[in-house]
Amino acid sequence: MTRPGPAARYALGAALVAVPLLLAALGPFVAGPAGSRTVSFDPAAGPLGSDFAGRDVLRQLLLGGRSVVLVALAATALGYLVAVPIGLAAALTRRTWLEEALMRPLDVLLAVPSLLLVLLVAATLAPGPAGLTVLVAVAAVPDAARVVHATATEIAARPAVEALRMQGESWARTALGYVAVSMRRTLAADAGIRLTGALYLVATAAFLGVGVAPDTADWAVMVDRNRPGLFLQPWAVVLPALLVAALSMGVNLLFDAALRTPPPTAPSKGDRT
């Protein structure tokens, strides 16, 4: 049995990602006003029944994706904005003390489980998406910085980097113009893993009530709060869980397909006109 090629992975990944992203982006605009509440876990109340508070499950699904998706995307981007400069600076410096000063504190953070770090810091912060974004980004920085550092260290040993230094090129041009560009495929592979981790960390934090109110419209909160009625009204639990899983799987398939596509090669002398 042959494995699916990049085109099939792109198609499947795009299909899996499209539904939760569209719901997160457009759902609040079509959800409409809140109707009157009915009996909890009533399968006949609305197209998908009612949730633990008697609210329409379909409306909660339309409203609940923005917090999970936007926080995960923002946290991943913020984590890389911090991790990439740290990793590049540690890899390209010729001062051992500076490399140690940049990387060793991250090893301390790595010793603390991400969820425990979120719970400890969240205890001192007011709940809200901004604080949760920062917490998840902080949890992602140590791993991402180590990946950047390891990859950039190998690239920094190439003769091309030494040639750039001898020509007097600036640090920014060497680090961003050559090293960062050379490691883009590694960063793409890591970004898929990092975004998936952010999704599950955001969902788990919301599941535990960290960063969001316990009755807010959020897919992870829906899974948590509607568990008691799973066998009475399963859609309130199953659908939000499937949406989070579909987004995670789809993102990884898209990144995997991108990595399996060979990079363009320069034309040979015989092909040039």
PDB file of N, CA and C in Angstrom, residues 170-227:
ATOM      1  N   SER A 170      27.027  42.442   8.493  1.00  0.00           N
ATOM      2  CA  SER A 170      26.462  42.686   9.816  1.00  0.00           C
ATOM      3  C   SER A 170      25.897  41.398  10.399  1.00  0.00           C
ATOM      4  N   TRP A 171      25.721  41.400  11.731  1.00  0.00           N
ATOM      5  CA  TRP A 171      25.152  40.224  12.395  1.00  0.00           C
ATOM      6  C   TRP A 171      23.748  39.945  11.879  1.00  0.00           C
ATOM      7  N   ALA A 172      22.964  40.993  11.704  1.00  0.00           N
ATOM      8  CA  ALA A 172      21.586  40.808  11.255  1.00  0.00           C
ATOM      9  C   ALA A 172      21.537  40.179   9.868  1.00  0.00           C
ATOM     10  N   ARG A 173      22.424  40.613   8.974  1.00  0.00           N
ATOM     11  CA  ARG A 173      22.417  40.055   7.613  1.00  0.00           C
ATOM     12  C   ARG A 173      22.863  38.590   7.633  1.00  0.00           C
ATOM     13  N   THR A 174      23.850  38.278   8.464  1.00  0.00           N
ATOM     14  CA  THR A 174      24.316  36.897   8.548  1.00  0.00           C
ATOM     15  C   THR A 174      23.272  36.003   9.197  1.00  0.00           C
ATOM     16  N   ALA A 175      22.713  36.470  10.317  1.00  0.00           N
ATOM     17  CA  ALA A 175      21.766  35.642  11.075  1.00  0.00           C
ATOM     18  C   ALA A 175      20.436  35.491  10.354  1.00  0.00           C
ATOM     19  N   LEU A 176      19.900  36.604   9.871  1.00  0.00           N
ATOM     20  CA  LEU A 176      18.574  36.565   9.257  1.00  0.00           C
ATOM     21  C   LEU A 176      18.634  36.284   7.759  1.00  0.00           C
ATOM     22  N   GLY A 177      19.649  36.828   7.104  1.00  0.00           N
ATOM     23  CA  GLY A 177      19.714  36.671   5.657  1.00  0.00           C
ATOM     24  C   GLY A 177      20.240  35.326   5.203  1.00  0.00           C
ATOM     25  N   TYR A 178      21.030  34.661   6.044  1.00  0.00           N
ATOM     26  CA  TYR A 178      21.569  33.365   5.628  1.00  0.00           C
ATOM     27  C   TYR A 178      21.161  32.243   6.574  1.00  0.00           C
ATOM     28  N   VAL A 179      21.484  32.376   7.866  1.00  0.00           N
ATOM     29  CA  VAL A 179      21.243  31.270   8.806  1.00  0.00           C
ATOM     30  C   VAL A 179      19.749  30.996   8.941  1.00  0.00           C
ATOM     31  N   ALA A 180      18.957  32.028   9.197  1.00  0.00           N
ATOM     32  CA  ALA A 180      17.521  31.827   9.388  1.00  0.00           C
ATOM     33  C   ALA A 180      16.860  31.284   8.127  1.00  0.00           C
ATOM     34  N   VAL A 181      17.284  31.770   6.970  1.00  0.00           N
ATOM     35  CA  VAL A 181      16.717  31.269   5.712  1.00  0.00           C
ATOM     36  C   VAL A 181      17.095  29.805   5.493  1.00  0.00           C
ATOM     37  N   SER A 182      18.316  29.432   5.868  1.00  0.00           N
ATOM     38  CA  SER A 182      18.768  28.054   5.677  1.00  0.00           C
ATOM     39  C   SER A 182      18.042  27.071   6.581  1.00  0.00           C
ATOM     40  N   MET A 183      17.483  27.544   7.682  1.00  0.00           N
ATOM     41  CA  MET A 183      16.830  26.635   8.622  1.00  0.00           C
ATOM     42  C   MET A 183      15.312  26.706   8.520  1.00  0.00           C
ATOM     43  N   ARG A 184      14.787  27.274   7.444  1.00  0.00           N
ATOM     44  CA  ARG A 184      13.345  27.476   7.348  1.00  0.00           C
ATOM     45  C   ARG A 184      12.568  26.165   7.325  1.00  0.00           C
ATOM     46  N   ARG A 185      13.123  25.118   6.718  1.00  0.00           N
ATOM     47  CA  ARG A 185      12.399  23.850   6.678  1.00  0.00           C
ATOM     48  C   ARG A 185      12.350  23.209   8.071  1.00  0.00           C
ATOM     49  N   THR A 186      13.436  23.338   8.818  1.00  0.00           N
ATOM     50  CA  THR A 186      13.416  22.834  10.193  1.00  0.00           C
ATOM     51  C   THR A 186      12.414  23.606  11.034  1.00  0.00           C
ATOM     52  N   LEU A 187      12.371  24.917  10.862  1.00  0.00           N
ATOM     53  CA  LEU A 187      11.411  25.724  11.607  1.00  0.00           C
ATOM     54  C   LEU A 187       9.980  25.387  11.215  1.00  0.00           C
ATOM     55  N   ALA A 188       9.766  25.083   9.940  1.00  0.00           N
ATOM     56  CA  ALA A 188       8.424  24.706   9.507  1.00  0.00           C
ATOM     57  C   ALA A 188       7.982  23.403  10.165  1.00  0.00           C
ATOM     58  N   ALA A 189       8.900  22.444  10.237  1.00  0.00           N
ATOM     59  CA  ALA A 189       8.563  21.182  10.899  1.00  0.00           C
ATOM     60  C   ALA A 189       8.287  21.404  12.374  1.00  0.00           C
ATOM     61  N   ASP A 190       9.098  22.230  13.006  1.00  0.00           N
ATOM     62  CA  ASP A 190       8.905  22.495  14.435  1.00  0.00           C
ATOM     63  C   ASP A 190       7.638  23.300  14.678  1.00  0.00           C
ATOM     64  N   ALA A 191       7.280  24.184  13.753  1.00  0.00           N
ATOM     65  CA  ALA A 191       6.091  25.013  13.946  1.00  0.00           C
ATOM     66  C   ALA A 191       4.827  24.169  14.012  1.00  0.00           C
ATOM     67  N   GLY A 192       4.764  23.103  13.207  1.00  0.00           N
ATOM     68  CA  GLY A 192       3.602  22.233  13.272  1.00  0.00           C
ATOM     69  C   GLY A 192       3.457  21.597  14.639  1.00  0.00           C
ATOM     70  N   ILE A 193       4.561  21.106  15.191  1.00  0.00           N
ATOM     71  CA  ILE A 193       4.538  20.506  16.526  1.00  0.00           C
ATOM     72  C   ILE A 193       4.215  21.557  17.581  1.00  0.00           C
ATOM     73  N   ARG A 194       4.813  22.744  17.435  1.00  0.00           N
ATOM     74  CA  ARG A 194       4.620  23.793  18.428  1.00  0.00           C
ATOM     75  C   ARG A 194       3.173  24.285  18.441  1.00  0.00           C
ATOM     76  N   LEU A 195       2.557  24.430  17.260  1.00  0.00           N
ATOM     77  CA  LEU A 195       1.171  24.883  17.200  1.00  0.00           C
ATOM     78  C   LEU A 195       0.235  23.835  17.788  1.00  0.00           C
ATOM     79  N   THR A 196       0.526  22.560  17.506  1.00  0.00           N
ATOM     80  CA  THR A 196      -0.286  21.496  18.094  1.00  0.00           C
ATOM     81  C   THR A 196      -0.184  21.510  19.611  1.00  0.00           C
ATOM     82  N   GLY A 197       1.044  21.673  20.127  1.00  0.00           N
ATOM     83  CA  GLY A 197       1.215  21.758  21.570  1.00  0.00           C
ATOM     84  C   GLY A 197       0.490  22.948  22.161  1.00  0.00           C
ATOM     85  N   ALA A 198       0.518  24.085  21.453  1.00  0.00           N
ATOM     86  CA  ALA A 198      -0.188  25.272  21.945  1.00  0.00           C
ATOM     87  C   ALA A 198      -1.696  25.040  21.968  1.00  0.00           C
ATOM     88  N   LEU A 199      -2.208  24.384  20.935  1.00  0.00           N
ATOM     89  CA  LEU A 199      -3.642  24.081  20.896  1.00  0.00           C
ATOM     90  C   LEU A 199      -4.069  23.245  22.090  1.00  0.00           C
ATOM     91  N   TYR A 200      -3.314  22.188  22.354  1.00  0.00           N
ATOM     92  CA  TYR A 200      -3.687  21.304  23.453  1.00  0.00           C
ATOM     93  C   TYR A 200      -3.457  21.967  24.801  1.00  0.00           C
ATOM     94  N   LEU A 201      -2.431  22.817  24.906  1.00  0.00           N
ATOM     95  CA  LEU A 201      -2.196  23.501  26.174  1.00  0.00           C
ATOM     96  C   LEU A 201      -3.297  24.528  26.433  1.00  0.00           C
ATOM     97  N   VAL A 202      -3.695  25.263  25.393  1.00  0.00           N
ATOM     98  CA  VAL A 202      -4.795  26.219  25.538  1.00  0.00           C
ATOM     99  C   VAL A 202      -6.088  25.489  25.885  1.00  0.00           C
ATOM    100  N   ALA A 203      -6.341  24.383  25.181  1.00  0.00           N
ATOM    101  CA  ALA A 203      -7.561  23.620  25.454  1.00  0.00           C
ATOM    102  C   ALA A 203      -7.551  23.040  26.864  1.00  0.00           C
ATOM    103  N   THR A 204      -6.390  22.522  27.290  1.00  0.00           N
ATOM    104  CA  THR A 204      -6.295  21.956  28.634  1.00  0.00           C
ATOM    105  C   THR A 204      -6.454  23.030  29.695  1.00  0.00           C
ATOM    106  N   ALA A 205      -5.825  24.194  29.470  1.00  0.00           N
ATOM    107  CA  ALA A 205      -5.964  25.293  30.423  1.00  0.00           C
ATOM    108  C   ALA A 205      -7.419  25.746  30.529  1.00  0.00           C
ATOM    109  N   ALA A 206      -8.088  25.863  29.381  1.00  0.00           N
ATOM    110  CA  ALA A 206      -9.500  26.227  29.408  1.00  0.00           C
ATOM    111  C   ALA A 206     -10.339  25.134  30.056  1.00  0.00           C
ATOM    112  N   PHE A 207      -9.959  23.890  29.794  1.00  0.00           N
ATOM    113  CA  PHE A 207     -10.640  22.745  30.395  1.00  0.00           C
ATOM    114  C   PHE A 207     -10.572  22.823  31.923  1.00  0.00           C
ATOM    115  N   LEU A 208      -9.448  23.319  32.445  1.00  0.00           N
ATOM    116  CA  LEU A 208      -9.264  23.447  33.894  1.00  0.00           C
ATOM    117  C   LEU A 208      -9.740  24.788  34.435  1.00  0.00           C
ATOM    118  N   GLY A 209     -10.241  25.638  33.539  1.00  0.00           N
ATOM    119  CA  GLY A 209     -10.748  26.920  33.984  1.00  0.00           C
ATOM    120  C   GLY A 209      -9.703  27.998  34.120  1.00  0.00           C
ATOM    121  N   VAL A 210      -8.538  27.819  33.486  1.00  0.00           N
ATOM    122  CA  VAL A 210      -7.459  28.808  33.565  1.00  0.00           C
ATOM    123  C   VAL A 210      -7.560  29.738  32.362  1.00  0.00           C
ATOM    124  N   GLY A 211      -7.682  31.024  32.600  1.00  0.00           N
ATOM    125  CA  GLY A 211      -7.690  32.004  31.528  1.00  0.00           C
ATOM    126  C   GLY A 211      -9.054  32.308  30.950  1.00  0.00           C
ATOM    127  N   VAL A 212     -10.059  31.513  31.257  1.00  0.00           N
ATOM    128  CA  VAL A 212     -11.398  31.762  30.732  1.00  0.00           C
ATOM    129  C   VAL A 212     -12.410  31.526  31.847  1.00  0.00           C
ATOM    130  N   ALA A 213     -13.547  32.179  31.724  1.00  0.00           N
ATOM    131  CA  ALA A 213     -14.619  31.976  32.696  1.00  0.00           C
ATOM    132  C   ALA A 213     -15.230  30.589  32.505  1.00  0.00           C
ATOM    133  N   PRO A 214     -15.756  29.986  33.570  1.00  0.00           N
ATOM    134  CA  PRO A 214     -16.261  28.611  33.472  1.00  0.00           C
ATOM    135  C   PRO A 214     -17.514  28.464  32.623  1.00  0.00           C
ATOM    136  N   ASP A 215     -18.184  29.578  32.290  1.00  0.00           N
ATOM    137  CA  ASP A 215     -19.396  29.459  31.482  1.00  0.00           C
ATOM    138  C   ASP A 215     -19.253  30.143  30.125  1.00  0.00           C
ATOM    139  N   THR A 216     -17.991  30.465  29.731  1.00  0.00           N
ATOM    140  CA  THR A 216     -17.779  31.151  28.467  1.00  0.00           C
ATOM    141  C   THR A 216     -17.992  30.202  27.289  1.00  0.00           C
ATOM    142  N   ALA A 217     -18.223  30.787  26.117  1.00  0.00           N
ATOM    143  CA  ALA A 217     -18.357  29.993  24.895  1.00  0.00           C
ATOM    144  C   ALA A 217     -16.967  29.643  24.393  1.00  0.00           C
ATOM    145  N   ASP A 218     -16.521  28.446  24.674  1.00  0.00           N
ATOM    146  CA  ASP A 218     -15.186  27.991  24.328  1.00  0.00           C
ATOM    147  C   ASP A 218     -15.252  26.487  24.118  1.00  0.00           C
ATOM    148  N   TRP A 219     -14.618  26.001  23.044  1.00  0.00           N
ATOM    149  CA  TRP A 219     -14.722  24.571  22.733  1.00  0.00           C
ATOM    150  C   TRP A 219     -14.195  23.693  23.858  1.00  0.00           C
ATOM    151  N   ALA A 220     -13.070  24.070  24.459  1.00  0.00           N
ATOM    152  CA  ALA A 220     -12.522  23.263  25.548  1.00  0.00           C
ATOM    153  C   ALA A 220     -13.412  23.313  26.782  1.00  0.00           C
ATOM    154  N   VAL A 221     -13.952  24.490  27.076  1.00  0.00           N
ATOM    155  CA  VAL A 221     -14.865  24.610  28.210  1.00  0.00           C
ATOM    156  C   VAL A 221     -16.122  23.775  27.957  1.00  0.00           C
ATOM    157  N   MET A 222     -16.582  23.733  26.720  1.00  0.00           N
ATOM    158  CA  MET A 222     -17.753  22.928  26.394  1.00  0.00           C
ATOM    159  C   MET A 222     -17.510  21.457  26.705  1.00  0.00           C
ATOM    160  N   VAL A 223     -16.317  20.958  26.355  1.00  0.00           N
ATOM    161  CA  VAL A 223     -16.004  19.558  26.636  1.00  0.00           C
ATOM    162  C   VAL A 223     -16.043  19.298  28.137  1.00  0.00           C
ATOM    163  N   ASP A 224     -15.468  20.208  28.901  1.00  0.00           N
ATOM    164  CA  ASP A 224     -15.402  20.027  30.353  1.00  0.00           C
ATOM    165  C   ASP A 224     -16.775  20.119  30.996  1.00  0.00           C
ATOM    166  N   ARG A 225     -17.497  21.191  30.706  1.00  0.00           N
ATOM    167  CA  ARG A 225     -18.741  21.459  31.424  1.00  0.00           C
ATOM    168  C   ARG A 225     -19.882  20.548  31.002  1.00  0.00           C
ATOM    169  N   ASN A 226     -19.795  19.975  29.813  1.00  0.00           N
ATOM    170  CA  ASN A 226     -20.890  19.143  29.326  1.00  0.00           C
ATOM    171  C   ASN A 226     -20.657  17.646  29.515  1.00  0.00           C
ATOM    172  N   ARG A 227     -19.546  17.289  30.126  1.00  0.00           N
ATOM    173  CA  ARG A 227     -19.264  15.858  30.347  1.00  0.00           C
ATOM    174  C   ARG A 227     -20.341  15.125  31.132  1.00  0.00           C
TER     175      ARG A 227
END
